[in-house]
Every structure is written in C-alpha cells, then in structure tokens.
Amino acid sequence: MNKPLRKLVLLPAVLALVLPLAACGGDDDGEAGNGGTTTLTVYAAASLTSTFEQIGDEFEKAHDGVEVEFSFGGSSDLVTQIQEGAEADVFASADTANMDKLVDADLAGEDPRDFATNTLEIATPPDNPAEVASFQDLASKGLQLVVCAPEVPCGAATQTMADNLGVTLKPVSEEQSVTDVLAKVTSGEADAGVVYRTDVTAAGDAVHGVTFPESGDVVNTYPIAPVDGSDESDLAAQFVEFVLGDTGQQILQDAGFGQP
C-alpha cells in the first residue's frame, strides 16, 4: 500500500525540477529571438532585386546581428501596401512619383534621397525572332509585346517614350513589375518586352538586349527614405546611408545603374 503513495509523493518533486528547466529553456529562446537578431524590412522596386540583395549582404556583414529582409515589387504596389499599414522600415522606389505618395501621406521618416538612375531597354528572346531593332519596331503588326502597366514606373516611362516618338503601342499584356515583363520574354510568351537596361544586364544570356538612341531622353530617378514610425528608425537611416555610400554605389554602378 505504501508504494503507490511513494510514487504520488515523488511526482510533484520531479515536476518541481522539470518545470524550472523548461522555463529556462523558454527564456533562452525568447532572448535569442528578441536580442540576438534585429530584422530590417526594406520594400524596394523589383528592378533593384539583385543589387539590393548584394547591398543587403554587405550591410549585414558591417552590422553584426542584423538581418535585412526584402519585399520586391512594383513601386506603386509597395507604396500602397505601406499606406495600408505594412510594416516596412525603408522604401526604395523606381521613380519620384511613388515616393511622393509616401511623402504626401506623411509616411516618410526623412526627406527622400536620390541614389540611382535607370533607362529603358528592349528585351527579346536570345535569337530575337521578330528582329526588333528599334523602339519604333515595337509597333509592328503581330508583334507579341509586353510592357509594364502605366501606373508602374517602367510603364510610365514606356508610355512617355512612346508619346515622345509618336509610336502607338499595342501590348498583349501589361504587367505589374519589370520582373514579370522579363519573365514573359524568357518563357517565350513574348517577342519583346520593355524593361530597364539593368534588367537586361542581370538576365545575361537569357535575353537579347536592344538599345535605342532615344533611351536617354526618359530617365527614371530612384529615391529612398526610411518609413515613418519604424521600430528600427536608426538602423533604417543607416541603411539609406549605406546605399548612398561607396559600397552601395559601386554595386549599383556595376549593375548598370547611373548616378543620381
């Protein structure tokens, strides 16, 4: 009769030892999550994908315990997400118009600063089956053309270029980002797509780039700013400075971006 009683007496003693250990384990995990790594969230235009990933890697090397997370997309979509409450620390746009939306909504933590420029280039499949040689060729009958939607910076630039040259474009698709346009070209769904020259450079042998002399007449300027209300405002400001510094600017120039 004593044995069952002894077991019941020992159980609380065992729990008394185990529960503090479990609690300690929980505290350790919490400290690692809260103090071990600081996450900086950057919303950036799709055309910045490869360059900002490189810049993010270099920023992490220079800032121990910091992890940079990116959300890439069309600048118009990104600024809308921020306006609707998305928790971004930094916003980098492919044009001034969408950055102005952030400023007008009182969501820019500091005055935006220009950090790069970009111009348009035509991307075709590697063998350029439609023999596109100029911007005017994009109006050729039967050409499967893909462009960015007009509310997206690359789309607005494309429309401005078409207006300047008196060319009427009839795209089969309007995409929300340059990466989507490029994907249509590389998959063979399009004969040509209008993107940025940096996108053609980044795509390498996957596409054929067609330059045109008028491209310099329409230049997109890229601004960057911390987002107001960020929990990491100091770190966000440091990231902006890093993009504008020697390392960031060299990475951007190597990718084909122009200086602001």
Coordinates of C-alpha atoms in Angstrom, one line a residue:
M1 CA 0.0 0.0 0.0
N2 CA 3.0 2.3 0.6
K3 CA 4.4 2.0 -2.9
P4 CA 1.6 3.8 -4.7
L5 CA 1.7 6.5 -2.1
R6 CA 5.5 6.9 -2.6
K7 CA 5.0 7.4 -6.3
L8 CA 2.4 10.1 -5.8
V9 CA 4.8 11.9 -3.4
L10 CA 7.7 11.8 -5.9
L11 CA 5.7 13.1 -8.9
P12 CA 5.5 16.7 -7.6
A13 CA 9.2 16.6 -6.8
V14 CA 10.0 15.6 -10.3
L15 CA 7.8 18.3 -11.7
A16 CA 9.4 20.9 -9.4
L17 CA 12.7 20.1 -11.1
V18 CA 11.5 19.9 -14.7
L19 CA 9.3 23.0 -14.8
P20 CA 12.0 25.5 -14.0
L21 CA 14.3 23.9 -16.6
A22 CA 11.6 24.2 -19.2
A23 CA 11.0 27.8 -18.2
C24 CA 14.7 28.5 -18.5
G25 CA 14.7 27.0 -22.0
G26 CA 11.8 29.2 -22.9
D27 CA 13.7 32.3 -21.7
D28 CA 16.7 31.4 -23.7
D29 CA 14.6 31.1 -26.9
G30 CA 13.0 34.5 -26.2
E31 CA 16.3 36.2 -25.7
A32 CA 17.7 34.8 -29.0
G33 CA 14.6 36.0 -30.9
N34 CA 14.4 39.4 -29.3
G35 CA 18.1 40.3 -28.7
G36 CA 20.0 38.0 -30.9
T37 CA 18.9 39.3 -34.3
T38 CA 17.5 42.6 -35.4
T39 CA 15.4 42.5 -38.6
L40 CA 15.3 45.4 -41.0
T41 CA 12.5 45.3 -43.6
V42 CA 13.1 47.0 -46.9
Y43 CA 10.4 47.5 -49.6
A44 CA 12.1 48.1 -52.9
A45 CA 11.3 48.3 -56.6
A46 CA 11.5 45.0 -58.5
S47 CA 14.3 46.4 -60.7
L48 CA 16.5 46.6 -57.6
T49 CA 16.2 42.9 -56.7
S50 CA 19.7 41.6 -57.5
T51 CA 21.6 44.8 -56.5
F52 CA 19.8 45.3 -53.2
E53 CA 20.3 41.7 -52.3
Q54 CA 24.0 42.3 -52.7
I55 CA 23.8 45.5 -50.7
G56 CA 21.8 43.7 -48.0
D57 CA 24.6 41.1 -47.7
E58 CA 27.2 43.8 -47.3
F59 CA 25.1 45.7 -44.8
E60 CA 24.7 42.6 -42.7
K61 CA 28.5 42.0 -42.7
A62 CA 29.0 45.5 -41.5
H63 CA 26.3 45.3 -38.8
D64 CA 26.6 42.3 -36.6
G65 CA 23.3 40.8 -35.6
V66 CA 21.3 42.5 -38.3
E67 CA 19.2 40.6 -40.9
V68 CA 17.8 42.5 -43.9
E69 CA 14.6 41.2 -45.3
F70 CA 13.3 42.5 -48.7
S71 CA 9.9 42.8 -50.3
F72 CA 10.3 43.5 -54.0
G73 CA 7.6 44.5 -56.4
G74 CA 6.1 47.3 -58.4
S75 CA 6.7 50.6 -56.7
S76 CA 3.0 51.6 -56.9
D77 CA 2.0 48.3 -55.2
L78 CA 4.6 48.7 -52.5
V79 CA 3.7 52.2 -51.5
T80 CA 0.0 51.2 -51.4
Q81 CA 0.9 48.4 -49.0
I82 CA 2.8 50.8 -46.8
Q83 CA -0.1 53.2 -46.8
E84 CA -2.3 50.4 -45.8
G85 CA -0.2 49.5 -42.8
A86 CA 2.6 47.2 -44.0
E87 CA 5.5 47.2 -41.5
A88 CA 8.3 48.5 -43.7
D89 CA 11.4 50.2 -42.4
V90 CA 12.7 51.5 -45.7
F91 CA 11.1 52.3 -49.1
A92 CA 13.1 52.5 -52.3
S93 CA 11.1 53.5 -55.4
A94 CA 11.9 53.3 -59.1
D95 CA 10.5 56.8 -59.6
T96 CA 9.8 60.0 -57.7
A97 CA 6.1 59.9 -58.3
N98 CA 5.5 56.9 -56.0
M99 CA 7.9 58.3 -53.4
D100 CA 5.9 61.5 -53.5
K101 CA 2.8 59.4 -52.4
L102 CA 4.7 58.3 -49.3
V103 CA 5.7 61.9 -48.5
D104 CA 2.2 63.2 -49.1
A105 CA 0.8 60.5 -46.7
D106 CA 3.3 61.7 -44.1
L107 CA 4.9 58.3 -44.1
A108 CA 8.5 59.3 -44.9
G109 CA 10.7 59.3 -41.8
E110 CA 13.2 61.6 -43.5
D111 CA 13.4 63.6 -46.8
P112 CA 13.8 61.1 -49.7
R113 CA 17.3 61.0 -51.3
D114 CA 18.1 60.0 -54.9
F115 CA 20.5 57.1 -55.1
A116 CA 20.4 55.9 -58.8
T117 CA 19.0 56.4 -62.3
N118 CA 17.9 54.0 -64.9
T119 CA 16.8 54.0 -68.6
L120 CA 14.7 51.7 -70.8
E121 CA 15.9 48.9 -73.0
I122 CA 14.1 46.3 -75.1
A123 CA 14.4 42.6 -74.1
T124 CA 13.8 39.9 -76.7
P125 CA 14.4 36.1 -76.7
P126 CA 18.1 35.3 -77.4
D127 CA 17.5 34.8 -81.1
N128 CA 15.3 37.9 -81.4
P129 CA 12.8 36.1 -83.7
A130 CA 10.8 39.3 -84.5
E131 CA 14.0 41.1 -85.5
V132 CA 13.3 44.1 -83.2
A133 CA 15.9 46.8 -83.8
S134 CA 14.3 50.0 -82.6
F135 CA 11.6 51.3 -80.3
Q136 CA 9.5 52.0 -83.3
D137 CA 9.6 48.3 -84.2
L138 CA 7.5 47.6 -81.1
A139 CA 4.5 48.9 -83.1
S140 CA 5.0 46.3 -85.8
K141 CA 1.8 44.4 -86.6
G142 CA 1.6 40.9 -85.0
L143 CA 4.4 41.6 -82.5
Q144 CA 3.8 40.0 -79.1
L145 CA 4.7 42.9 -76.9
V146 CA 4.7 43.0 -73.1
V147 CA 5.1 46.2 -71.1
C148 CA 4.7 47.4 -67.5
A149 CA 1.3 48.8 -66.6
P150 CA 1.1 52.6 -66.8
E151 CA 0.9 53.0 -63.0
V152 CA 4.3 51.2 -62.6
P153 CA 7.4 53.4 -63.1
C154 CA 8.7 51.3 -66.1
G155 CA 5.2 51.5 -67.6
A156 CA 5.0 55.3 -67.2
A157 CA 8.5 55.6 -68.7
T158 CA 7.5 53.4 -71.6
Q159 CA 4.4 55.5 -72.3
T160 CA 6.4 58.7 -72.2
M161 CA 8.9 57.3 -74.6
A162 CA 6.1 56.2 -77.0
D163 CA 4.5 59.6 -76.8
N164 CA 7.8 61.4 -77.5
L165 CA 8.4 59.2 -80.6
G166 CA 4.8 59.3 -81.8
V167 CA 4.6 55.5 -81.5
T168 CA 1.3 53.7 -80.7
L169 CA 2.0 50.5 -78.7
K170 CA -0.5 47.7 -78.6
P171 CA 0.9 45.3 -75.9
V172 CA -0.7 41.9 -75.4
S173 CA -0.1 42.2 -71.7
E174 CA 0.6 44.9 -69.1
E175 CA 2.5 43.6 -66.0
Q176 CA 2.9 45.0 -62.5
S177 CA 6.7 44.9 -62.5
V178 CA 9.7 44.6 -64.8
T179 CA 10.5 41.2 -63.5
D180 CA 7.0 40.0 -64.7
V181 CA 7.7 41.5 -68.1
L182 CA 11.1 39.8 -68.3
A183 CA 9.5 36.5 -67.3
K184 CA 7.2 36.7 -70.2
V185 CA 10.1 37.2 -72.6
T186 CA 12.3 34.5 -71.1
S187 CA 9.5 32.0 -71.2
G188 CA 8.9 32.6 -74.9
E189 CA 5.4 34.1 -74.3
A190 CA 6.5 37.5 -75.8
D191 CA 8.6 38.6 -78.8
A192 CA 9.7 41.7 -76.9
G193 CA 9.3 43.5 -73.6
V194 CA 10.3 46.9 -72.4
V195 CA 12.3 46.8 -69.2
Y196 CA 15.3 48.7 -67.8
R197 CA 18.8 48.3 -69.1
T198 CA 19.8 46.9 -65.7
D199 CA 17.2 44.1 -66.1
V200 CA 18.7 43.1 -69.4
T201 CA 22.2 43.1 -67.9
A202 CA 21.1 40.9 -64.9
A203 CA 19.3 38.5 -67.3
G204 CA 22.5 37.7 -69.1
D205 CA 22.2 35.2 -71.9
A206 CA 18.6 34.5 -71.2
V207 CA 17.6 37.6 -73.3
H208 CA 18.9 39.7 -76.1
G209 CA 19.0 43.4 -75.4
V210 CA 18.1 46.0 -78.0
T211 CA 19.3 49.5 -77.2
F212 CA 17.9 52.6 -78.9
P213 CA 19.3 56.1 -79.1
E214 CA 16.3 57.9 -77.6
S215 CA 16.5 55.9 -74.3
G216 CA 18.5 58.7 -72.6
D217 CA 15.6 61.1 -73.1
V218 CA 13.5 59.3 -70.5
V219 CA 15.4 58.7 -67.2
N220 CA 13.9 57.3 -64.1
T221 CA 15.4 58.6 -60.8
Y222 CA 15.3 56.2 -57.8
P223 CA 14.7 57.8 -54.3
I224 CA 15.0 56.1 -50.9
A225 CA 13.7 57.0 -47.5
P226 CA 13.1 55.5 -44.1
V227 CA 9.4 54.9 -43.3
D228 CA 7.9 57.0 -40.6
G229 CA 7.0 55.1 -37.4
S230 CA 9.6 52.3 -38.0
D231 CA 10.7 50.5 -34.9
E232 CA 14.2 50.4 -36.4
S233 CA 14.4 54.1 -37.4
D234 CA 18.1 54.4 -36.6
L235 CA 19.0 51.3 -38.5
A236 CA 16.8 52.3 -41.4
A237 CA 18.7 55.6 -41.6
Q238 CA 22.0 53.7 -41.6
F239 CA 20.8 51.5 -44.5
V240 CA 19.9 54.6 -46.5
E241 CA 23.4 56.0 -45.9
F242 CA 24.9 52.6 -46.9
V243 CA 23.1 52.6 -50.2
L244 CA 24.4 56.1 -50.8
G245 CA 27.9 55.3 -49.7
D246 CA 30.8 53.9 -51.6
T247 CA 29.9 50.2 -51.3
G248 CA 26.2 50.7 -52.3
Q249 CA 27.0 53.0 -55.2
Q250 CA 29.7 50.6 -56.6
I251 CA 27.2 47.7 -56.5
L252 CA 24.6 49.8 -58.3
Q253 CA 27.1 51.1 -60.9
D254 CA 28.4 47.6 -61.6
A255 CA 24.8 46.5 -62.4
G256 CA 24.4 49.4 -64.9
F257 CA 22.6 52.0 -62.8
G258 CA 23.5 55.6 -63.4
Q259 CA 24.5 58.0 -60.6
P260 CA 21.8 60.4 -59.3

